[in-house]
mmCIF file of C-alpha atoms in Angstrom:
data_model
loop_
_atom_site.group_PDB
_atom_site.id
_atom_site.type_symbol
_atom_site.label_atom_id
_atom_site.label_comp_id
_atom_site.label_asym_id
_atom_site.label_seq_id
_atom_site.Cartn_x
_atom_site.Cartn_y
_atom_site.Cartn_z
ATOM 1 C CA UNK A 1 -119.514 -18.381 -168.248
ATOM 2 C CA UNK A 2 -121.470 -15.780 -166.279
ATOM 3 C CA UNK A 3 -119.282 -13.239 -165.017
ATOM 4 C CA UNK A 4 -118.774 -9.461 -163.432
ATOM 5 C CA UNK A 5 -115.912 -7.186 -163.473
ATOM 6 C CA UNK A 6 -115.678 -4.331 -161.406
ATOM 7 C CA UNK A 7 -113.332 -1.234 -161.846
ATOM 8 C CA UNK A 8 -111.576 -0.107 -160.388
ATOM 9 C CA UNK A 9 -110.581 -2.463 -157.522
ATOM 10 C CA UNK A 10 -109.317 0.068 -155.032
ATOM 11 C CA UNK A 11 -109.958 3.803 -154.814
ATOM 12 C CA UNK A 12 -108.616 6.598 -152.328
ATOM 13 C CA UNK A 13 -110.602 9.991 -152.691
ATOM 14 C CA UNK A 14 -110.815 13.307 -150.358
ATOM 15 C CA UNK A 15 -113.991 13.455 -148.598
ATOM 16 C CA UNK A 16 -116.961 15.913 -150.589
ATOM 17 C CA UNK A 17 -115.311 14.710 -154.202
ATOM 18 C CA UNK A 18 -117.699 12.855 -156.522
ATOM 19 C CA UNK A 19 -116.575 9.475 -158.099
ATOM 20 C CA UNK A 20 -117.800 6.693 -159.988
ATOM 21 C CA UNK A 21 -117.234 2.844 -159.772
ATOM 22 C CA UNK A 22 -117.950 0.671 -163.275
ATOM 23 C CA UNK A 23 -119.524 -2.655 -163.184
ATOM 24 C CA UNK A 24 -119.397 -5.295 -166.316
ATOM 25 C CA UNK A 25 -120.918 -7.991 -166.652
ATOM 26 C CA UNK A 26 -121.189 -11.000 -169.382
ATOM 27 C CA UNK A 27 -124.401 -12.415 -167.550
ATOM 28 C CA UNK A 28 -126.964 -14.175 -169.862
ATOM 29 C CA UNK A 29 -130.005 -13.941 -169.967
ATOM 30 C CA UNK A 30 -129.957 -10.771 -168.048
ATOM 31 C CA UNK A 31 -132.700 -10.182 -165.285
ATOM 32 C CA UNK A 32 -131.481 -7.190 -163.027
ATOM 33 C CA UNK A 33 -128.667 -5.783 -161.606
ATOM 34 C CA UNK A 34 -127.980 -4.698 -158.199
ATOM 35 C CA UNK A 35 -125.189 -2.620 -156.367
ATOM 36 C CA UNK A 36 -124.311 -3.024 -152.895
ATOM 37 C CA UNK A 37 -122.744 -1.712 -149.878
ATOM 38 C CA UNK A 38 -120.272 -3.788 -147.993
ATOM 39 C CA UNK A 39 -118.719 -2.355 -145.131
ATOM 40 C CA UNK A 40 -115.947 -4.317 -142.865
ATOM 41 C CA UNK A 41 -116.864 -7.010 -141.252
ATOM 42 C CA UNK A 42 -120.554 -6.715 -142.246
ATOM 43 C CA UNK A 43 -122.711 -7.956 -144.805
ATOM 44 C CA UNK A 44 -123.728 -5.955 -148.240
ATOM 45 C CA UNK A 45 -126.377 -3.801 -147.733
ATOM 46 C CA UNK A 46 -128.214 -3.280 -150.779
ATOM 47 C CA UNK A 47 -127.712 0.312 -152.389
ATOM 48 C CA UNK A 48 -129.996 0.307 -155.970
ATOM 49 C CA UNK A 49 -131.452 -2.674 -158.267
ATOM 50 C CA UNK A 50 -132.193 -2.086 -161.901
ATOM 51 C CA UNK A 51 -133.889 -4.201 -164.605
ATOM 52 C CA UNK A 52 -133.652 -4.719 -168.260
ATOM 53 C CA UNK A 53 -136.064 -1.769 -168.789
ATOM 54 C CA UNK A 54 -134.394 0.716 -166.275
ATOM 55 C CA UNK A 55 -131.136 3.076 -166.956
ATOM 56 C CA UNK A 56 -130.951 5.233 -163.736
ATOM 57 C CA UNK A 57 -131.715 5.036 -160.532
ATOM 58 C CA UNK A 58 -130.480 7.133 -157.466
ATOM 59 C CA UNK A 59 -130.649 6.238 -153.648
ATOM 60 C CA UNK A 60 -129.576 9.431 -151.986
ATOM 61 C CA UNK A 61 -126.022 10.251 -152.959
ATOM 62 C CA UNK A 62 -125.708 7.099 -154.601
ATOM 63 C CA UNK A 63 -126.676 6.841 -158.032
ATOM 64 C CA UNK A 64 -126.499 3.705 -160.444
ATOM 65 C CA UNK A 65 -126.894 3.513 -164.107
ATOM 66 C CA UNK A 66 -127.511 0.475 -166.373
ATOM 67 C CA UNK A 67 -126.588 0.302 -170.107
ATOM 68 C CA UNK A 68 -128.059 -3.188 -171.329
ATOM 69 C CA UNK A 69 -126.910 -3.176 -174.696
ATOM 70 C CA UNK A 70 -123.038 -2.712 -173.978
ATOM 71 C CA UNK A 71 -123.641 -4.889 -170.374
ATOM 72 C CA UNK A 72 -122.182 -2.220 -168.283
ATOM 73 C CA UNK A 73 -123.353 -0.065 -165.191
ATOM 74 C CA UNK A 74 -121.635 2.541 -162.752
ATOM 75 C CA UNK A 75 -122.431 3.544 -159.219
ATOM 76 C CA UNK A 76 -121.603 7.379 -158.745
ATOM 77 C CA UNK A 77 -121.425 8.872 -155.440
ATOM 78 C CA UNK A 78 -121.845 12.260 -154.702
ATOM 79 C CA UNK A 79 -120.410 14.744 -152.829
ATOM 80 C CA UNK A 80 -118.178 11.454 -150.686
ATOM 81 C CA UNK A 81 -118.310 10.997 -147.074
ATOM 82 C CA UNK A 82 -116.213 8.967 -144.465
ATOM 83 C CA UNK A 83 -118.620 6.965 -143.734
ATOM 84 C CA UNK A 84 -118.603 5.844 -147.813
ATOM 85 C CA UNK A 85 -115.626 4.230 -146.997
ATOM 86 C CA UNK A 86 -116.177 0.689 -147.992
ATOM 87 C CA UNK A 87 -116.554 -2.382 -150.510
ATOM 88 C CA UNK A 88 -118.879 -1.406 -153.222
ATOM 89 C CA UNK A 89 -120.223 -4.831 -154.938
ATOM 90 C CA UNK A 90 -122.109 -4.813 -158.464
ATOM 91 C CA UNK A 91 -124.334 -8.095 -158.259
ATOM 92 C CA UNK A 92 -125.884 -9.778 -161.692
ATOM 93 C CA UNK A 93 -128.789 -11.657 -161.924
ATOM 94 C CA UNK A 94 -129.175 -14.329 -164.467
ATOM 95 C CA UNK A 95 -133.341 -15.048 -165.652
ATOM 96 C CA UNK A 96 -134.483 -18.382 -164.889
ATOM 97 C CA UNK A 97 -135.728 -17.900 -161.185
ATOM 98 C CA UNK A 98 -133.910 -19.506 -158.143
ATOM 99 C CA UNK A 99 -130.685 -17.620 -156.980
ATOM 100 C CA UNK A 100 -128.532 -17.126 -160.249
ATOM 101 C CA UNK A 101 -125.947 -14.334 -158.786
ATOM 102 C CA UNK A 102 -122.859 -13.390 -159.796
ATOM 103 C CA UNK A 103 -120.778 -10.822 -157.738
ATOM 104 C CA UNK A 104 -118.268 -8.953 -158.888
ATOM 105 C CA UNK A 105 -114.839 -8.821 -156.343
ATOM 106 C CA UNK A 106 -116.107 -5.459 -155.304
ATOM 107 C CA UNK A 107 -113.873 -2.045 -155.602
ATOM 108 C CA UNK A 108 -112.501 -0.823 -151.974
ATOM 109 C CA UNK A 109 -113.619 2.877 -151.374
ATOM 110 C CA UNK A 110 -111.561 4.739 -149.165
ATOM 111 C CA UNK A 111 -112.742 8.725 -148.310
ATOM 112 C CA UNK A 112 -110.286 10.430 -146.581
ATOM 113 C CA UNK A 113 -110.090 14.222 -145.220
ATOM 114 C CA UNK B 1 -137.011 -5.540 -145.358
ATOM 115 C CA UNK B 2 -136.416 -8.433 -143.693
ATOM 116 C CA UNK B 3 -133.750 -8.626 -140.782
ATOM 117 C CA UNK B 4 -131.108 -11.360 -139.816
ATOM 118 C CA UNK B 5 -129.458 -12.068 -137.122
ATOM 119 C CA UNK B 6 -126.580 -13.603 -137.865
ATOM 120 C CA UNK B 7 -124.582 -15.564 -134.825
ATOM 121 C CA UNK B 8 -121.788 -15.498 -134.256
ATOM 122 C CA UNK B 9 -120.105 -12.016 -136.218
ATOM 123 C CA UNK B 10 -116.252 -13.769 -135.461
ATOM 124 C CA UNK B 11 -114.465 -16.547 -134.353
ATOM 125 C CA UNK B 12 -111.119 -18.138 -134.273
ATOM 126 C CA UNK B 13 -110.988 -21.651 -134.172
ATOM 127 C CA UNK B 14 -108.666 -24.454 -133.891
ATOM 128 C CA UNK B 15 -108.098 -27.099 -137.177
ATOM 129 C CA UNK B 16 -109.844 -30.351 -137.098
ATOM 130 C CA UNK B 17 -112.607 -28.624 -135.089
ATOM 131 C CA UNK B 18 -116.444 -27.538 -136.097
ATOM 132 C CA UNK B 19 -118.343 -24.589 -135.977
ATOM 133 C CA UNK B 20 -122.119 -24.113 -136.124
ATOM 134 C CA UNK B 21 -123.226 -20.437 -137.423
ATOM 135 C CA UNK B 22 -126.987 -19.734 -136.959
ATOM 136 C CA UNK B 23 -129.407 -16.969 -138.671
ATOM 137 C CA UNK B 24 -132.310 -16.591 -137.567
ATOM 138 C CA UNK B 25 -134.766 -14.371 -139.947
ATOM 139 C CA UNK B 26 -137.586 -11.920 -138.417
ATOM 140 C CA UNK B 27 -140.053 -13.172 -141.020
ATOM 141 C CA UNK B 28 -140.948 -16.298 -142.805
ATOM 142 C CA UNK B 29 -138.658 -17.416 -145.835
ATOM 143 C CA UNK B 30 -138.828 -20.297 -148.627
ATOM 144 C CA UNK B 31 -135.316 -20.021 -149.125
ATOM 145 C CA UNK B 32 -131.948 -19.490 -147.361
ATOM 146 C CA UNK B 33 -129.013 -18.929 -148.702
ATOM 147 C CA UNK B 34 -125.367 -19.391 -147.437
ATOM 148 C CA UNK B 35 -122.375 -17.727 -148.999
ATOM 149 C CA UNK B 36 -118.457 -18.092 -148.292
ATOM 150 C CA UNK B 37 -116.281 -14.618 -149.262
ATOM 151 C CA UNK B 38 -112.654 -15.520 -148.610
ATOM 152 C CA UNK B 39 -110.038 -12.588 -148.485
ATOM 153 C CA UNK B 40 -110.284 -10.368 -151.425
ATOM 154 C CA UNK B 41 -112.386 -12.654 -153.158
ATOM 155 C CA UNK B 42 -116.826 -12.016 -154.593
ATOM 156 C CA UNK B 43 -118.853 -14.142 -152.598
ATOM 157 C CA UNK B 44 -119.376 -17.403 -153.680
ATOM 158 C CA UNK B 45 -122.854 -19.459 -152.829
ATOM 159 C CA UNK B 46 -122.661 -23.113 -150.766
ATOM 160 C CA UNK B 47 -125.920 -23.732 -150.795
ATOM 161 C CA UNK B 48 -129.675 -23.219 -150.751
ATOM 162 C CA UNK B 49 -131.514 -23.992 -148.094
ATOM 163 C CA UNK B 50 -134.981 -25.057 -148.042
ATOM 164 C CA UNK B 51 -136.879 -25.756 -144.959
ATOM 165 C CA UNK B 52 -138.778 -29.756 -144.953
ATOM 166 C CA UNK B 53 -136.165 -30.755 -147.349
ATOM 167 C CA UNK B 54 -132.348 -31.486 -147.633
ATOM 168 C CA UNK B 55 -130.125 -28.477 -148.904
ATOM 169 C CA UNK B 56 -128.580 -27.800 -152.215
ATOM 170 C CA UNK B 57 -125.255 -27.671 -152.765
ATOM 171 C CA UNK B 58 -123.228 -25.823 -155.434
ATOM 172 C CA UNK B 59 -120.011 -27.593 -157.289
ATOM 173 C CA UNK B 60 -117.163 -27.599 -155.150
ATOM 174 C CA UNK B 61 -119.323 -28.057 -151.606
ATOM 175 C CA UNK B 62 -120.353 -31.061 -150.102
ATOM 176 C CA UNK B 63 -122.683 -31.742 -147.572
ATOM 177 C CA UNK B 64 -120.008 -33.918 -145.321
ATOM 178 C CA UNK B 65 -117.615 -30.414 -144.967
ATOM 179 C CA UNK B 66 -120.975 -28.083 -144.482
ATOM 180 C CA UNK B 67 -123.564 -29.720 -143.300
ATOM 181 C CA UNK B 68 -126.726 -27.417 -142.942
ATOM 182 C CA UNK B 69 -130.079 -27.463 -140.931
ATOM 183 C CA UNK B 70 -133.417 -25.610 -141.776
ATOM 184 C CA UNK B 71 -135.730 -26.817 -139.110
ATOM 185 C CA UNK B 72 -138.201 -24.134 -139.811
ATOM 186 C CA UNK B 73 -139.314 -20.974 -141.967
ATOM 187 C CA UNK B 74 -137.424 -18.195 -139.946
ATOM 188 C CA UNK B 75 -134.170 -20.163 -138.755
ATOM 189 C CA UNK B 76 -130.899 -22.427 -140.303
ATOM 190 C CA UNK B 77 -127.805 -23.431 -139.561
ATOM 191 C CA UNK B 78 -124.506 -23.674 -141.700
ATOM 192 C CA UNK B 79 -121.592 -26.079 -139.704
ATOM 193 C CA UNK B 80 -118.041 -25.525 -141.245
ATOM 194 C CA UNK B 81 -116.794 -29.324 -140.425
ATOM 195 C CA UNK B 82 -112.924 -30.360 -139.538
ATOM 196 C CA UNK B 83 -111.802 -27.006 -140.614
ATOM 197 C CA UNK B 84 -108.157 -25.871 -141.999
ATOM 198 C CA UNK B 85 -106.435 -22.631 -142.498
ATOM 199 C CA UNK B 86 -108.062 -22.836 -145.625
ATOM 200 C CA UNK B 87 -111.457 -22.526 -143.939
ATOM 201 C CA UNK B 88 -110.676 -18.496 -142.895
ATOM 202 C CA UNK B 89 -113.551 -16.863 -144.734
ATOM 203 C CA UNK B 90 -116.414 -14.580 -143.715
ATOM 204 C CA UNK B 91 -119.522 -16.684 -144.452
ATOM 205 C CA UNK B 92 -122.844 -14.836 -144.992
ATOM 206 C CA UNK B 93 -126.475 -16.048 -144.942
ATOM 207 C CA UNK B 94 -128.749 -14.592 -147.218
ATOM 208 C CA UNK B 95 -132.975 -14.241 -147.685
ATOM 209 C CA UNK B 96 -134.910 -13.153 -150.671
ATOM 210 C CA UNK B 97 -136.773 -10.180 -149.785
ATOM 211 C CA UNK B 98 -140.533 -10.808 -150.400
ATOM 212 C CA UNK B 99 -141.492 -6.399 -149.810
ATOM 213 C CA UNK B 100 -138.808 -5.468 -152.068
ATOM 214 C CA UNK B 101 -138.895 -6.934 -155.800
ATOM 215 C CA UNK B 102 -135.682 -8.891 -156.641
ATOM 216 C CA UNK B 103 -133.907 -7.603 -153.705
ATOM 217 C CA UNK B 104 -131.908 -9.716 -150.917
ATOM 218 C CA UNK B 105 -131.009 -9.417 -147.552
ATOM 219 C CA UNK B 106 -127.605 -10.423 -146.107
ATOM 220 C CA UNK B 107 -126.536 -11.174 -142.628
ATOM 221 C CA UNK B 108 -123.854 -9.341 -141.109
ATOM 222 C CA UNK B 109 -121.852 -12.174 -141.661
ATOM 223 C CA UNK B 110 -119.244 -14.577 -139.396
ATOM 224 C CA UNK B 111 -115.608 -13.616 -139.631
ATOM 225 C CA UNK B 112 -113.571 -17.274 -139.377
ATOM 226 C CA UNK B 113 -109.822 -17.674 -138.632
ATOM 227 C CA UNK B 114 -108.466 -21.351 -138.553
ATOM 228 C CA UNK B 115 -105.118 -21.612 -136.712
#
């Protein structure tokens, strides 16, 4: 069974601290992966997507990395900001074409001052 | 990037009634997707909507509960049908992105409450 584990599922940092969110995933075969941005009461907003062949990729502040051979990928934020408060969702993509997703539960950022 | 509207962003309704969200997309789409994410939970697809044709439905949803409409390219409908308590979810429609490889676009999704 396809799934994706996130870690870890809540997190309280002080705003300008770096931290990193770790993403799992058991999903087979593997197309990409993609991290999103979910704040309350709106829908993910799509941060990075990576494929088989890509390890890194940064979106301002934001930051993902993919290791395909253990399955696992992290989102690291930089230098946190208020506004980074919110539900950070790692999203797997089986191959096969249609809409294979599976979505991790998310981990809750909260940046406080 | 394409842009949805989703309609409407809340509502609190009363059990054993309906409710019809609408998304309307600013560009033309094959598929549409609708997702329910109940408290605390990932998001989980209904079904995949495809316009000229009746929707798809994943295990555990049935047409007669959420009945959906795809009358054209850029618009669809999801109806959450003699709803319970159990109902209270945030439901999200979704697009696949046709600028940006592999990449989809999510409504701002309908907060629910059944009392």
């Amino acid at each position: 069974k396809n799934q994706v584990e996130q870690s870890p599922q809540s997190l309280i940092i002080l705003e300008g601290k770096n931290c990193t969110l770790q993403c799992n995933y058991t999903v087979s075969p593997f197309s990409n992966l993609r991290w999103y941005k979910q704040d309350t009461g709106r829908g993910p907003v799509s941060l990075t997507i990576m494929t088989f062949s890509e390890n890194t990729k940064s979106n301002g502040r934001y930051t993902a990395t993919l290791d395909a051979d253990t399955k696992q990928s992290s989102l690291h934020i930089t230098a946190s900001q208020l506004s980074d408060s919110a539900s950070y969702i790692c999203v797997v993509s089986a191959a096969g074409g249609g809409n294979k997703l599976t979505f991790g539960t998310g981990t809750q950022l909260k940046v406080e001052l | 990037s394409a842009v949805i509207s989703q309609k409407p962003s809340r509502d609190i309704c009363q059990r054993g009634t309906s409710l019809t969200i609408q998304c309307q997309v600013d560009s033309q789409v094959t598929m549409m997707f609708w997702y329910r994410q109940q408290p605390g939970q990932s998001l989980t697809l209904i079904a995949t909507a495809n316009q000229g044709s009746e929707a798809t439905y994943e295990s555990g949803f049935v047409i007669d509960k959420f009945p959906i409409s795809r009358p054209n390219l850029t618009f669809s409908t999801l109806t959450v049908s003699n709803m319970s308590p159990e109902d209270s979810s945030i439901y999200l429609c979704s697009v696949e992105d046709a600028v940006k490889l592999y990449g989809y676009t999510f409504g701002s999704g309908t907060r629910l409450t059944v009392v």
